[in-house]
mmCIF file of C-alpha atoms and ligand atoms in Angstrom:
data_model
loop_
_atom_site.group_PDB
_atom_site.id
_atom_site.type_symbol
_atom_site.label_atom_id
_atom_site.label_comp_id
_atom_site.label_asym_id
_atom_site.label_seq_id
_atom_site.Cartn_x
_atom_site.Cartn_y
_atom_site.Cartn_z
ATOM 1 C CA MET S 21 60.240 124.116 86.508
ATOM 2 C CA SER S 22 62.228 125.418 83.229
ATOM 3 C CA ALA S 23 62.953 128.372 84.752
ATOM 4 C CA LEU S 24 64.558 126.326 87.621
ATOM 5 C CA MET S 25 66.367 124.600 84.956
ATOM 6 C CA THR S 26 67.831 127.437 83.298
ATOM 7 C CA GLU S 27 69.147 128.775 86.240
ATOM 8 C CA ILE S 28 70.760 125.499 87.200
ATOM 9 C CA GLU S 29 72.027 125.226 83.420
ATOM 10 C CA GLN S 30 73.047 128.818 83.735
ATOM 11 C CA GLY S 31 75.174 128.031 87.421
ATOM 12 C CA ARG S 32 76.382 125.298 85.637
ATOM 13 C CA GLU S 33 78.215 127.759 82.969
ATOM 14 C CA ALA S 34 79.188 129.863 85.457
ATOM 15 C CA ASP S 35 81.159 126.985 87.408
ATOM 16 C CA ARG S 36 82.632 125.907 84.490
ATOM 17 C CA LYS S 37 84.154 129.004 83.911
ATOM 18 C CA THR S 38 85.481 129.531 87.827
ATOM 19 C CA LEU S 39 86.241 126.300 88.805
ATOM 20 C CA PRO S 40 89.874 125.408 89.072
ATOM 21 C CA GLY S 41 88.897 121.745 87.822
ATOM 22 C CA PRO S 42 91.990 119.034 87.457
ATOM 23 C CA ILE S 43 95.321 120.869 86.885
ATOM 24 C CA LEU S 44 98.544 119.098 86.500
ATOM 25 C CA LEU S 45 101.821 120.266 86.948
ATOM 26 C CA LEU S 46 104.288 118.592 84.715
ATOM 27 C CA GLY S 47 108.167 118.905 84.815
ATOM 28 C CA ALA S 48 111.154 117.175 85.841
ATOM 29 C CA PRO S 49 112.374 116.447 89.328
ATOM 30 C CA GLY S 50 112.925 119.702 90.966
ATOM 31 C CA VAL S 51 111.030 122.520 88.477
ATOM 32 C CA GLY S 52 109.151 123.050 91.478
ATOM 33 C CA LYS S 53 105.622 121.118 90.863
ATOM 34 C CA GLY S 54 105.270 120.717 95.199
ATOM 35 C CA THR S 55 105.986 124.339 95.637
ATOM 36 C CA GLN S 56 103.845 125.753 93.089
ATOM 37 C CA ALA S 57 101.239 123.133 94.131
ATOM 38 C CA LYS S 58 101.263 124.324 97.502
ATOM 39 C CA GLU S 59 100.758 128.251 96.455
ATOM 40 C CA LEU S 60 97.879 126.991 93.955
ATOM 41 C CA VAL S 61 96.002 125.023 97.180
ATOM 42 C CA LYS S 62 96.114 128.561 99.000
ATOM 43 C CA ILE S 63 94.414 130.358 96.180
ATOM 44 C CA TRP S 64 91.954 127.568 94.905
ATOM 45 C CA GLY S 65 90.909 125.790 98.107
ATOM 46 C CA ILE S 66 91.040 122.466 95.825
ATOM 47 C CA PRO S 67 93.813 119.707 97.118
ATOM 48 C CA GLN S 68 97.224 119.085 95.678
ATOM 49 C CA ILE S 69 97.560 115.169 94.675
ATOM 50 C CA SER S 70 101.297 114.354 94.623
ATOM 51 C CA THR S 71 102.268 111.060 93.572
ATOM 52 C CA GLY S 72 105.220 111.033 95.125
ATOM 53 C CA ASP S 73 103.979 112.136 98.235
ATOM 54 C CA LEU S 74 101.622 109.318 98.135
ATOM 55 C CA LEU S 75 103.480 106.591 97.705
ATOM 56 C CA ARG S 76 106.295 107.957 100.370
ATOM 57 C CA ALA S 77 103.624 107.967 102.736
ATOM 58 C CA ASN S 78 103.255 104.603 101.924
ATOM 59 C CA VAL S 79 106.685 103.774 102.178
ATOM 60 C CA ALA S 80 106.705 105.011 105.242
ATOM 61 C CA GLN S 81 103.620 103.231 106.855
ATOM 62 C CA GLY S 82 105.260 99.927 105.180
ATOM 63 C CA THR S 83 101.760 98.970 103.124
ATOM 64 C CA PRO S 84 102.154 96.645 100.628
ATOM 65 C CA LEU S 85 102.551 99.473 98.209
ATOM 66 C CA GLY S 86 105.024 101.240 100.165
ATOM 67 C CA LEU S 87 107.109 97.667 100.097
ATOM 68 C CA GLN S 88 107.198 97.424 96.247
ATOM 69 C CA ALA S 89 107.722 101.175 95.795
ATOM 70 C CA LYS S 90 110.350 101.890 98.186
ATOM 71 C CA GLU S 91 113.459 100.589 96.385
ATOM 72 C CA ILE S 92 112.033 101.330 92.935
ATOM 73 C CA ILE S 93 111.647 105.116 94.323
ATOM 74 C CA ASN S 94 115.342 104.857 95.741
ATOM 75 C CA ARG S 95 116.772 103.842 91.830
ATOM 76 C CA GLY S 96 114.935 106.771 90.566
ATOM 77 C CA GLU S 97 112.553 104.479 88.473
ATOM 78 C CA LEU S 98 109.332 105.068 87.896
ATOM 79 C CA VAL S 99 106.520 102.424 89.777
ATOM 80 C CA PRO S 100 104.578 100.590 87.567
ATOM 81 C CA ASP S 101 101.685 102.583 85.691
ATOM 82 C CA THR S 102 98.654 100.120 87.263
ATOM 83 C CA LEU S 103 99.938 100.571 90.967
ATOM 84 C CA VAL S 104 99.830 104.438 90.580
ATOM 85 C CA ASN S 105 96.987 104.800 88.646
ATOM 86 C CA GLU S 106 94.993 102.956 91.255
ATOM 87 C CA MET S 107 96.599 104.867 94.256
ATOM 88 C CA VAL S 108 95.189 108.094 92.392
ATOM 89 C CA ALA S 109 91.963 106.387 91.504
ATOM 90 C CA ALA S 110 91.139 105.994 95.353
ATOM 91 C CA ARG S 111 92.707 109.588 95.836
ATOM 92 C CA LEU S 112 90.281 110.922 93.437
ATOM 93 C CA PHE S 113 87.076 109.411 94.906
ATOM 94 C CA GLU S 114 87.085 111.572 98.464
ATOM 95 C CA PRO S 115 84.785 114.219 98.242
ATOM 96 C CA ASP S 116 87.509 117.042 98.838
ATOM 97 C CA THR S 117 88.534 116.463 94.940
ATOM 98 C CA VAL S 118 84.582 117.875 93.730
ATOM 99 C CA ARG S 119 85.609 121.691 92.771
ATOM 100 C CA GLY S 120 88.887 120.182 91.344
ATOM 101 C CA TYR S 121 92.569 119.349 92.158
ATOM 102 C CA ILE S 122 96.296 119.660 91.199
ATOM 103 C CA LEU S 123 97.881 116.542 90.062
ATOM 104 C CA ASP S 124 101.546 117.056 90.882
ATOM 105 C CA GLY S 125 103.806 114.035 89.273
ATOM 106 C CA PHE S 126 100.976 112.441 87.659
ATOM 107 C CA PRO S 127 100.587 111.277 84.850
ATOM 108 C CA ARG S 128 104.472 110.580 84.091
ATOM 109 C CA THR S 129 103.843 108.550 81.440
ATOM 110 C CA LEU S 130 101.582 107.884 78.224
ATOM 111 C CA GLY S 131 99.762 105.110 79.895
ATOM 112 C CA GLN S 132 98.786 107.006 83.045
ATOM 113 C CA ALA S 133 97.978 109.889 80.621
ATOM 114 C CA CYS S 134 95.413 107.411 78.594
ATOM 115 C CA TRP S 135 94.373 105.771 81.916
ATOM 116 C CA LEU S 136 93.451 109.762 83.270
ATOM 117 C CA ASP S 137 91.848 110.852 80.052
ATOM 118 C CA ALA S 138 89.743 108.110 79.803
ATOM 119 C CA ARG S 139 88.330 108.320 83.322
ATOM 120 C CA LEU S 140 87.846 111.823 82.696
ATOM 121 C CA ALA S 141 85.695 111.260 79.545
ATOM 122 C CA GLY S 142 83.654 108.781 81.439
ATOM 123 C CA GLN S 143 82.783 111.091 84.135
ATOM 124 C CA ALA S 144 79.677 113.256 83.203
ATOM 125 C CA GLY S 145 80.061 116.883 83.628
ATOM 126 C CA ALA S 146 83.693 116.691 84.574
ATOM 127 C CA LEU S 147 86.062 119.542 83.188
ATOM 128 C CA PRO S 148 89.206 118.859 80.791
ATOM 129 C CA VAL S 149 92.256 118.966 82.331
ATOM 130 C CA VAL S 150 94.722 121.941 82.004
ATOM 131 C CA ALA S 151 98.239 120.979 82.101
ATOM 132 C CA VAL S 152 101.157 123.285 82.917
ATOM 133 C CA SER S 153 104.336 122.605 82.426
ATOM 134 C CA ILE S 154 107.431 124.235 84.206
ATOM 135 C CA GLN S 155 110.835 124.376 82.904
ATOM 136 C CA VAL S 156 114.253 124.731 84.451
ATOM 137 C CA ASN S 157 117.443 124.288 83.335
ATOM 138 C CA TYR S 158 119.471 121.316 84.502
ATOM 139 C CA ASN S 159 122.370 122.775 86.739
ATOM 140 C CA GLN S 160 119.808 124.676 88.819
ATOM 141 C CA LEU S 161 117.412 121.313 89.144
ATOM 142 C CA LEU S 162 120.527 119.818 90.742
ATOM 143 C CA ARG S 163 121.124 122.510 93.074
ATOM 144 C CA ARG S 164 117.568 122.472 93.918
ATOM 145 C CA ILE S 165 117.405 118.574 94.347
ATOM 146 C CA THR S 166 120.565 118.667 96.406
ATOM 147 C CA GLY S 167 119.678 121.808 98.638
ATOM 148 C CA ARG S 168 116.137 120.548 99.564
ATOM 149 C CA ARG S 169 115.075 119.841 102.817
ATOM 150 C CA ILE S 170 111.599 118.915 103.626
ATOM 151 C CA CYS S 171 109.271 119.257 107.081
ATOM 152 C CA PRO S 172 108.391 115.643 108.004
ATOM 153 C CA VAL S 173 105.428 116.732 109.876
ATOM 154 C CA CYS S 174 103.401 119.509 107.416
ATOM 155 C CA GLN S 175 105.668 118.473 104.222
ATOM 156 C CA SER S 176 106.565 122.126 104.120
ATOM 157 C CA ILE S 177 109.748 122.863 101.030
ATOM 158 C CA TYR S 178 112.675 124.348 102.088
ATOM 159 C CA ASN S 179 115.890 124.743 100.168
ATOM 160 C CA ILE S 180 119.166 125.052 102.025
ATOM 161 C CA TYR S 181 120.626 127.298 99.206
ATOM 162 C CA VAL S 182 117.319 129.898 97.555
ATOM 163 C CA ASN S 183 114.671 129.000 99.812
ATOM 164 C CA PRO S 184 115.862 128.306 103.630
ATOM 165 C CA PRO S 185 114.207 128.104 106.646
ATOM 166 C CA LYS S 186 114.223 131.038 109.155
ATOM 167 C CA ARG S 187 116.095 128.724 111.778
ATOM 168 C CA ASP S 188 118.815 126.356 110.858
ATOM 169 C CA GLY S 189 117.592 122.756 109.672
ATOM 170 C CA PHE S 190 114.240 123.348 111.557
ATOM 171 C CA CYS S 191 110.743 124.059 109.816
ATOM 172 C CA ASP S 192 109.057 127.623 110.395
ATOM 173 C CA ILE S 193 105.861 126.204 110.839
ATOM 174 C CA GLU S 194 106.016 123.206 112.860
ATOM 175 C CA GLY S 195 109.403 123.577 114.365
ATOM 176 C CA ALA S 196 110.354 120.197 113.393
ATOM 177 C CA ALA S 197 113.477 118.365 112.389
ATOM 178 C CA LEU S 198 114.049 119.075 108.458
ATOM 179 C CA ILE S 199 114.773 115.699 106.406
ATOM 180 C CA GLN S 200 116.283 114.837 102.962
ATOM 181 C CA ARG S 201 114.725 112.641 100.825
ATOM 182 C CA ASP S 202 116.427 109.219 100.443
ATOM 183 C CA ASP S 203 116.280 109.534 96.638
ATOM 184 C CA ASP S 204 117.584 113.840 96.437
ATOM 185 C CA THR S 205 121.398 112.397 95.872
ATOM 186 C CA GLU S 206 123.226 113.560 92.870
ATOM 187 C CA GLU S 207 123.394 109.928 91.496
ATOM 188 C CA VAL S 208 119.772 109.158 91.714
ATOM 189 C CA PHE S 209 118.783 112.415 90.457
ATOM 190 C CA LYS S 210 120.482 111.171 86.887
ATOM 191 C CA GLU S 211 118.428 108.384 87.046
ATOM 192 C CA ARG S 212 115.476 110.424 87.346
ATOM 193 C CA MET S 213 116.384 112.740 85.068
ATOM 194 C CA ARG S 214 116.678 110.022 82.303
ATOM 195 C CA ALA S 215 113.276 108.507 83.376
ATOM 196 C CA TYR S 216 111.842 111.948 82.855
ATOM 197 C CA ALA S 217 113.437 112.409 79.361
ATOM 198 C CA ALA S 218 112.203 108.701 78.318
ATOM 199 C CA LEU S 219 108.816 108.600 79.686
ATOM 200 C CA THR S 220 107.308 111.913 81.282
ATOM 201 C CA ALA S 221 108.711 114.121 78.161
ATOM 202 C CA PRO S 222 106.365 112.375 75.781
ATOM 203 C CA VAL S 223 103.291 113.410 78.421
ATOM 204 C CA VAL S 224 104.144 116.862 78.204
ATOM 205 C CA GLU S 225 104.218 116.357 74.048
ATOM 206 C CA HIS S 226 100.365 114.605 74.432
ATOM 207 C CA TYR S 227 99.099 117.335 76.573
ATOM 208 C CA ARG S 228 100.395 120.082 74.220
ATOM 209 C CA ASP S 229 98.927 118.685 71.364
ATOM 210 C CA GLN S 230 95.691 118.420 73.435
ATOM 211 C CA GLY S 231 95.640 122.191 73.505
ATOM 212 C CA ARG S 232 94.536 124.052 77.228
ATOM 213 C CA PHE S 233 98.565 123.736 77.812
ATOM 214 C CA ALA S 234 100.954 126.191 79.073
ATOM 215 C CA GLU S 235 104.707 126.123 79.453
ATOM 216 C CA VAL S 236 106.071 128.650 82.482
ATOM 217 C CA ASP S 237 109.777 129.412 83.299
ATOM 218 C CA GLY S 238 110.339 128.382 86.594
ATOM 219 C CA ASP S 239 113.616 129.922 87.512
ATOM 220 C CA ARG S 240 111.847 132.745 88.556
ATOM 221 C CA PRO S 241 110.903 133.791 92.256
ATOM 222 C CA ILE S 242 107.627 131.317 93.785
ATOM 223 C CA ALA S 243 105.233 134.341 93.684
ATOM 224 C CA VAL S 244 105.989 135.074 90.098
ATOM 225 C CA ILE S 245 105.833 131.546 88.449
ATOM 226 C CA ALA S 246 102.532 131.150 90.806
ATOM 227 C CA ALA S 247 100.594 134.374 88.998
ATOM 228 C CA GLU S 248 101.891 133.001 85.781
ATOM 229 C CA ILE S 249 100.282 129.796 86.630
ATOM 230 C CA ILE S 250 97.189 131.048 87.754
ATOM 231 C CA ALA S 251 96.782 134.141 85.259
ATOM 232 C CA ALA S 252 97.053 130.963 82.310
ATOM 233 C CA VAL S 253 94.653 128.157 83.886
ATOM 234 C CA GLU S 254 92.062 131.242 84.245
ATOM 235 C CA ARG S 255 92.865 131.979 80.613
ATOM 236 C CA LEU S 256 92.842 128.732 79.550
ATOM 237 C CA ARG S 257 89.638 127.864 81.122
ATOM 238 C CA GLN S 258 87.298 130.574 79.225
HETATM 239 P P1 AP5 V 25 108.284 112.973 93.036
HETATM 240 O O1 AP5 V 25 108.119 113.017 94.489
HETATM 241 O O2 AP5 V 25 106.841 113.090 92.567
HETATM 242 O O3 AP5 V 25 109.633 113.576 92.534
HETATM 243 P P2 AP5 V 25 110.164 114.283 91.316
HETATM 244 O O4 AP5 V 25 109.102 114.656 89.934
HETATM 245 O O5 AP5 V 25 111.134 113.857 90.742
HETATM 246 O O6 AP5 V 25 109.839 115.747 91.684
HETATM 247 P P3 AP5 V 25 110.384 116.394 92.992
HETATM 248 O O7 AP5 V 25 109.186 116.209 93.932
HETATM 249 O O8 AP5 V 25 111.692 116.257 93.003
HETATM 250 O O9 AP5 V 25 110.486 117.993 92.389
HETATM 251 P P4 AP5 V 25 109.129 119.154 92.425
HETATM 252 O O10 AP5 V 25 109.183 119.474 91.233
HETATM 253 O O11 AP5 V 25 108.099 118.541 93.450
HETATM 254 O O12 AP5 V 25 110.229 120.270 93.081
HETATM 255 P P5 AP5 V 25 109.923 121.119 94.635
HETATM 256 O O13 AP5 V 25 108.551 122.053 94.046
HETATM 257 O O14 AP5 V 25 110.076 120.155 95.777
HETATM 258 O O15 AP5 V 25 108.886 111.538 92.840
HETATM 259 C C1 AP5 V 25 109.507 110.791 93.182
HETATM 260 C C2 AP5 V 25 109.414 109.742 93.174
HETATM 261 O O16 AP5 V 25 108.061 108.854 93.053
HETATM 262 C C3 AP5 V 25 110.018 109.234 91.574
HETATM 263 O O17 AP5 V 25 110.851 109.073 91.262
HETATM 264 C C4 AP5 V 25 109.041 107.886 90.949
HETATM 265 O O18 AP5 V 25 110.246 106.882 91.635
HETATM 266 C C5 AP5 V 25 107.541 107.825 92.078
HETATM 267 N N1 AP5 V 25 106.613 108.276 91.204
HETATM 268 C C6 AP5 V 25 106.249 109.325 91.964
HETATM 269 N N2 AP5 V 25 105.228 109.883 90.896
HETATM 270 C C7 AP5 V 25 104.814 108.590 90.175
HETATM 271 C C8 AP5 V 25 104.174 108.314 88.750
HETATM 272 N N3 AP5 V 25 103.012 109.318 88.585
HETATM 273 N N4 AP5 V 25 104.157 107.452 88.263
HETATM 274 C C9 AP5 V 25 105.055 106.534 88.500
HETATM 275 N N5 AP5 V 25 106.160 106.478 89.816
HETATM 276 C C10 AP5 V 25 106.139 107.797 90.367
HETATM 277 O O19 AP5 V 25 111.306 122.381 94.397
HETATM 278 C C11 AP5 V 25 112.223 121.456 94.561
HETATM 279 C C12 AP5 V 25 113.462 122.163 95.307
HETATM 280 O O20 AP5 V 25 113.703 123.606 94.494
HETATM 281 C C13 AP5 V 25 113.427 122.988 96.830
HETATM 282 O O21 AP5 V 25 114.304 122.729 97.274
HETATM 283 C C14 AP5 V 25 112.813 123.977 96.754
HETATM 284 O O22 AP5 V 25 112.812 124.723 97.722
HETATM 285 C C15 AP5 V 25 113.290 124.643 95.418
HETATM 286 N N6 AP5 V 25 112.351 125.654 94.650
HETATM 287 C C16 AP5 V 25 111.626 125.618 94.187
HETATM 288 N N7 AP5 V 25 110.658 126.574 93.433
HETATM 289 C C17 AP5 V 25 111.921 127.250 93.112
HETATM 290 C C18 AP5 V 25 112.267 128.548 92.888
HETATM 291 N N8 AP5 V 25 111.033 129.360 91.989
HETATM 292 N N9 AP5 V 25 113.399 129.340 92.866
HETATM 293 C C19 AP5 V 25 114.105 128.607 93.654
HETATM 294 N N10 AP5 V 25 114.004 127.469 94.420
HETATM 295 C C20 AP5 V 25 112.852 126.913 94.217
HETATM 296 MG MG1 MG V 26 107.530 117.221 94.746
#
């Protein structure tokens, strides 16, 4: 019995070192959170949980949450914490999150961060979060946002300037006509940046202070950034 218990304990210890656990991708609009999350999904086989994508799916389906969120998103403001936390809580109950998950665009306020911290603290055996903040300068961000195109079927992300599809206007994987997000205008981008500076920048400092935090330069090729994030997470999980 005790030998079996030791084996289980050793297994748990090994898991703690190899499981990705909860990863937070933080950064301003357009830094590449979604792009990097998709790279990490391929490596670790854990889900990407993008609160922006979940909210847009609710808008598209016309759910009560979507009806409340639509105008807020299109103004570039943040959806209230209680609504977003509830949506994330429901997603985290799904079984594919057991080995870890990549939170893309959450938490975005100190209220959301405290909610997540408390939730993980109350979960026996849960690994602590590793937070990665991606940095890109303002002018690059504006170009990325206005040049972004998305596949409505598989959510692949392109950019007409720097990361175009093989056939102009169509997804490489699905062949579907690419779309532009309603909030990807210069005017709404400025509002999103204001919300980021006022409400989300303090979240970055919150996780920096907690340790298990890395900052990466997002103005490099996608694969180079992904490799740096993976190395940082592995180092911070030791
Ligand atoms: P959300 O969808 O999360 O938008 P965001 O944070 O503004 O971030 P983006 O999705 O615009 O950018 P990204 O960092 O994912 O960049 P991407 O990889 O696409 O949120 C939208 C709205 O929903 C919010 O404004 C708010 O209203 C609401 N919301 C969401 N979460 C919320 C929350 N937690 N609380 C409250 N409200 C919430 O890349 C951008 C472009 O750059 C692409 O074209 C891509 O091809 C290109 N690119 C990426 N990487 C590179 C690279 N290395 N080099 C060159 N180009 C690159
Ligand atoms: Mg995104």
